[in-house]
Coordinates of C-alpha atoms and ligand atoms in Angstrom, one line a residue:
X5 CA -78.3 -94.5 112.8
X6 CA -81.1 -96.5 114.4
X7 CA -84.6 -95.6 113.2
X8 CA -87.8 -97.2 114.2
X9 CA -89.8 -98.1 111.1
X10 CA -93.6 -98.6 111.4
X11 CA -96.0 -99.7 108.8
X12 CA -98.6 -96.9 108.3
X13 CA -101.8 -98.0 110.0
X14 CA -105.0 -96.0 110.6
X15 CA -104.0 -95.1 114.2
X16 CA -100.9 -93.3 112.9
X17 CA -102.9 -91.0 110.7
X18 CA -102.3 -87.9 112.8
X19 CA -98.6 -88.7 113.1
X20 CA -98.5 -88.9 109.3
X21 CA -100.3 -85.6 108.7
X22 CA -98.2 -83.9 111.4
X23 CA -95.0 -85.0 109.6
X24 CA -96.1 -83.3 106.5
X25 CA -97.3 -80.2 108.5
X26 CA -93.8 -79.6 109.9
X27 CA -91.3 -81.1 107.5
X28 CA -90.0 -79.1 104.6
X29 CA -90.7 -81.1 101.4
X30 CA -91.5 -80.7 97.8
X31 CA -89.2 -77.7 98.1
X32 CA -87.9 -77.9 94.5
X33 CA -91.3 -77.4 92.9
X34 CA -93.8 -75.0 94.5
X35 CA -93.0 -75.8 98.1
X36 CA -96.6 -76.8 98.7
X37 CA -97.5 -79.4 101.2
X38 CA -98.5 -82.5 99.2
X39 CA -99.4 -84.9 102.0
X40 CA -98.5 -87.6 99.4
X41 CA -102.0 -87.7 98.0
X42 CA -101.3 -86.2 94.5
X43 CA -100.1 -89.5 93.0
X44 CA -103.6 -91.1 93.0
X45 CA -105.5 -91.5 89.9
X46 CA -108.9 -92.6 91.2
X47 CA -112.1 -90.6 91.7
X48 CA -110.6 -88.8 94.6
X49 CA -109.0 -86.4 92.2
X50 CA -110.9 -83.2 91.7
X51 CA -111.2 -81.0 88.7
X52 CA -110.3 -81.3 85.1
X53 CA -107.9 -84.2 85.4
X54 CA -105.7 -82.1 87.8
X55 CA -104.3 -84.4 90.4
X56 CA -103.4 -81.7 92.8
X57 CA -106.0 -81.0 95.4
X58 CA -106.5 -77.3 95.5
X59 CA -105.4 -76.4 99.0
X60 CA -103.0 -77.9 101.6
X61 CA -105.9 -78.1 104.0
X62 CA -107.9 -80.2 101.4
X63 CA -104.9 -82.4 100.8
X64 CA -104.4 -82.9 104.5
X65 CA -108.1 -83.9 105.0
X66 CA -107.9 -86.3 102.1
X67 CA -104.7 -87.8 103.5
X68 CA -106.3 -88.5 106.9
X69 CA -109.2 -90.1 105.1
X70 CA -107.0 -92.3 102.9
X71 CA -104.8 -93.4 105.8
X72 CA -107.8 -94.3 107.9
X73 CA -109.4 -96.2 105.1
X74 CA -106.1 -98.0 104.4
X75 CA -105.8 -96.9 100.8
X76 CA -102.7 -94.8 101.4
X77 CA -100.0 -97.3 102.3
X78 CA -96.4 -97.1 103.3
X79 CA -93.9 -96.8 106.2
X80 CA -93.1 -94.1 108.7
X81 CA -89.6 -93.8 110.2
X82 CA -89.4 -92.5 113.8
X83 CA -86.4 -91.1 115.6
X84 CA -86.7 -89.8 119.2
X85 CA -90.5 -90.3 119.0
X86 CA -90.8 -88.0 116.0
X87 CA -91.6 -89.0 112.4
X88 CA -88.5 -88.2 110.3
X89 CA -89.2 -90.1 107.1
X90 CA -91.9 -91.6 104.9
X91 CA -92.0 -94.1 102.1
X92 CA -95.1 -94.6 100.0
X93 CA -95.3 -98.2 99.1
X94 CA -98.7 -99.2 97.8
X95 CA -100.2 -102.6 97.1
X96 CA -103.1 -101.4 94.9
X97 CA -101.3 -100.1 91.9
X98 CA -104.6 -99.3 90.1
X99 CA -104.8 -96.3 92.5
X100 CA -101.3 -95.0 91.7
X101 CA -99.6 -95.8 88.5
X102 CA -102.1 -95.0 85.9
X103 CA -100.9 -91.5 85.3
X104 CA -97.3 -92.6 85.4
X105 CA -97.9 -95.0 82.4
X106 CA -97.9 -91.9 80.2
X107 CA -94.2 -91.4 81.0
X108 CA -92.7 -94.7 82.3
X109 CA -92.8 -98.0 80.4
X110 CA -94.9 -99.7 83.0
X111 CA -96.6 -102.9 81.9
X112 CA -100.2 -104.0 82.7
X113 CA -99.8 -106.8 85.3
X114 CA -101.4 -110.1 84.9
X115 CA -104.1 -110.6 87.5
X116 CA -102.2 -113.3 89.4
X117 CA -99.1 -111.1 89.8
X118 CA -98.8 -109.1 93.0
X119 CA -96.8 -105.9 92.7
X120 CA -95.8 -103.5 95.5
X121 CA -95.2 -100.1 94.0
X122 CA -92.8 -97.7 95.7
X123 CA -93.8 -94.2 94.9
X124 CA -92.3 -91.6 97.0
X125 CA -89.8 -90.8 99.8
X126 CA -89.7 -87.9 102.1
X127 CA -86.8 -87.8 104.4
X128 CA -86.5 -84.8 106.8
X129 CA -83.7 -82.6 105.7
X130 CA -81.6 -83.1 108.9
X131 CA -81.9 -86.9 108.5
X132 CA -80.8 -87.2 104.8
X133 CA -77.7 -89.2 103.8
X134 CA -77.9 -91.3 107.0
X135 CA -79.2 -94.4 105.2
X136 CA -82.9 -93.8 106.1
X137 CA -84.4 -94.1 102.7
X138 CA -82.4 -97.3 102.2
X139 CA -83.7 -98.7 105.5
X140 CA -87.3 -97.9 104.5
X141 CA -86.8 -99.6 101.1
X142 CA -85.3 -102.7 102.8
X143 CA -88.3 -102.9 105.1
X144 CA -90.7 -102.5 102.1
X145 CA -89.0 -105.4 100.4
X146 CA -88.9 -107.6 103.5
X147 CA -92.6 -107.2 104.3
X148 CA -93.6 -107.6 100.6
X149 CA -91.7 -110.9 100.5
X150 CA -93.4 -112.0 103.8
X151 CA -96.8 -111.0 102.4
X152 CA -96.3 -113.0 99.2
X153 CA -95.8 -110.3 96.7
X154 CA -94.1 -111.3 93.4
X155 CA -91.9 -108.2 93.1
X156 CA -91.4 -104.6 94.3
X157 CA -91.3 -102.0 91.6
X158 CA -90.2 -98.3 91.6
X159 CA -90.1 -95.6 89.0
X160 CA -86.8 -93.6 88.9
X161 CA -85.0 -91.2 86.7
X162 CA -81.3 -91.0 85.9
X163 CA -79.6 -88.3 87.8
X164 CA -82.6 -87.2 89.8
X165 CA -80.8 -85.9 92.9
X166 CA -81.2 -82.1 93.0
X167 CA -84.3 -82.2 90.7
X168 CA -88.0 -82.2 91.4
X169 CA -88.0 -86.0 90.9
X170 CA -85.8 -86.7 93.9
X171 CA -88.7 -88.1 95.8
X172 CA -88.6 -91.2 93.5
X173 CA -85.4 -92.3 95.1
X174 CA -81.9 -92.5 93.6
X175 CA -81.2 -95.4 91.1
X176 CA -78.0 -96.1 93.0
X177 CA -80.1 -96.9 96.1
X178 CA -82.3 -99.3 94.3
X179 CA -79.3 -101.0 92.7
X180 CA -77.7 -101.3 96.2
X181 CA -80.9 -102.9 97.4
X182 CA -81.0 -105.6 94.7
X183 CA -83.2 -103.9 92.1
X184 CA -82.5 -104.0 88.4
X185 CA -83.7 -101.9 85.5
X186 CA -86.6 -103.8 84.0
X187 CA -87.6 -101.2 81.4
X188 CA -86.2 -97.9 80.4
X189 CA -87.5 -95.0 78.2
X190 CA -86.0 -91.6 77.7
X191 CA -84.0 -91.7 81.0
X192 CA -87.0 -93.0 83.0
X193 CA -86.4 -96.4 84.5
X194 CA -88.8 -99.0 85.9
X195 CA -86.8 -100.9 88.5
X196 CA -87.8 -104.2 90.0
X197 CA -86.8 -106.6 92.7
X198 CA -88.1 -110.1 92.3
X199 CA -89.2 -111.7 95.6
X200 CA -89.9 -115.2 94.4
Ligands
LIG21 C1 -83.6 -88.5 97.9 C2 -83.9 -88.9 99.3 C3 -85.1 -89.8 99.3 C4 -82.7 -89.8 99.8 O1 -82.9 -90.3 101.1 P1 -81.7 -90.6 102.1 O2 -82.3 -91.1 103.3 O3 -80.9 -89.3 102.3 O4 -80.9 -91.7 101.2 P2 -79.9 -92.7 101.8 O5 -79.1 -92.1 102.9 O6 -80.5 -94.0 102.2 O7 -78.9 -92.9 100.5 C5 -79.1 -94.0 99.7 C6 -78.2 -93.8 98.4 O8 -78.8 -92.8 97.6 C7 -77.9 -92.0 97.0 N1 -78.0 -90.6 97.4 C8 -78.9 -90.2 98.4 N2 -78.8 -88.9 98.5 C9 -77.9 -88.4 97.7 C10 -77.4 -87.2 97.3 N3 -77.8 -86.0 97.9 N4 -76.4 -87.1 96.4 C11 -76.0 -88.2 95.7 N5 -76.4 -89.4 96.0 C12 -77.4 -89.6 97.0 C13 -76.5 -92.6 97.4 O9 -76.1 -93.5 96.4 C14 -76.8 -93.2 98.7 O10 -76.0 -94.2 99.1 P3 -74.6 -93.9 99.8 O11 -75.0 -93.0 101.0 O12 -74.1 -95.2 100.2 O13 -73.7 -93.2 98.8 C15 -84.0 -87.7 100.3 O14 -82.9 -86.9 100.0 C16 -85.2 -86.9 100.2 O15 -86.2 -87.3 100.8 N6 -85.3 -85.9 99.4 C17 -86.4 -85.0 99.3 C18 -87.5 -85.7 98.5 C19 -88.8 -84.8 98.4 O16 -88.7 -83.6 98.2 N7 -89.9 -85.5 98.7 C20 -91.2 -84.8 98.7 C21 -91.8 -84.8 97.4 S1 -93.4 -84.1 97.4

């Protein structure tokens, strides 16, 4: 299937928020609309180290703000003019992987190493198993290579399909796209694709 994949830019902020408004996601946990803002570990969090903004409206408002400021990065997939998929691929890892370090064996990167971190996929239910997450990941890797990144990294689990971790993307997909397991701890894998 042919999808149009667009890099998320400030002018697409409303498209982004609308996708989360209307697309079932996060259904395996509390079904709440996350707007993909809960992964951040900067001062935008509220309350007692809880990284879940309290209401969907608040998450939506933060998402718009983050997209417009360029600190929420990734790719939207369009089909028939509608957004049907999202991949969070962030260049500023300091905003996103700190909380993950408690669980995944993620190293501190040397200052001169540029890492693109893939954090989350949301594919509309009627568009799953059509190769869309794969196309999004391939685009992340292509642009990251063109932009001079050293590698793309993702944080997956073994056997995550059908679990609340599905959004991380299946290991089989990463392997198919040329990633290898760089570090592993208790079933949690840091997978990398070198670009240089
Ligand atoms: C997991 C997910 C990202 C996969 O996206 P997708 O576009 O369907 O994946 P693809 O079609 O590119 O599949 C790539 C590979 O992943 C694996 N895979 C994907 N879905 C699978 C499934 N349901 N069962 C087994 N393997 C699967 C397969 O190896 C597949 O390759 P193949 O089709 O050649 O066998 C998608 O199902 C999804 O978005 N799930 C919901 C995630 C979510 O809740 N996000 C919100 C969190 S707040």
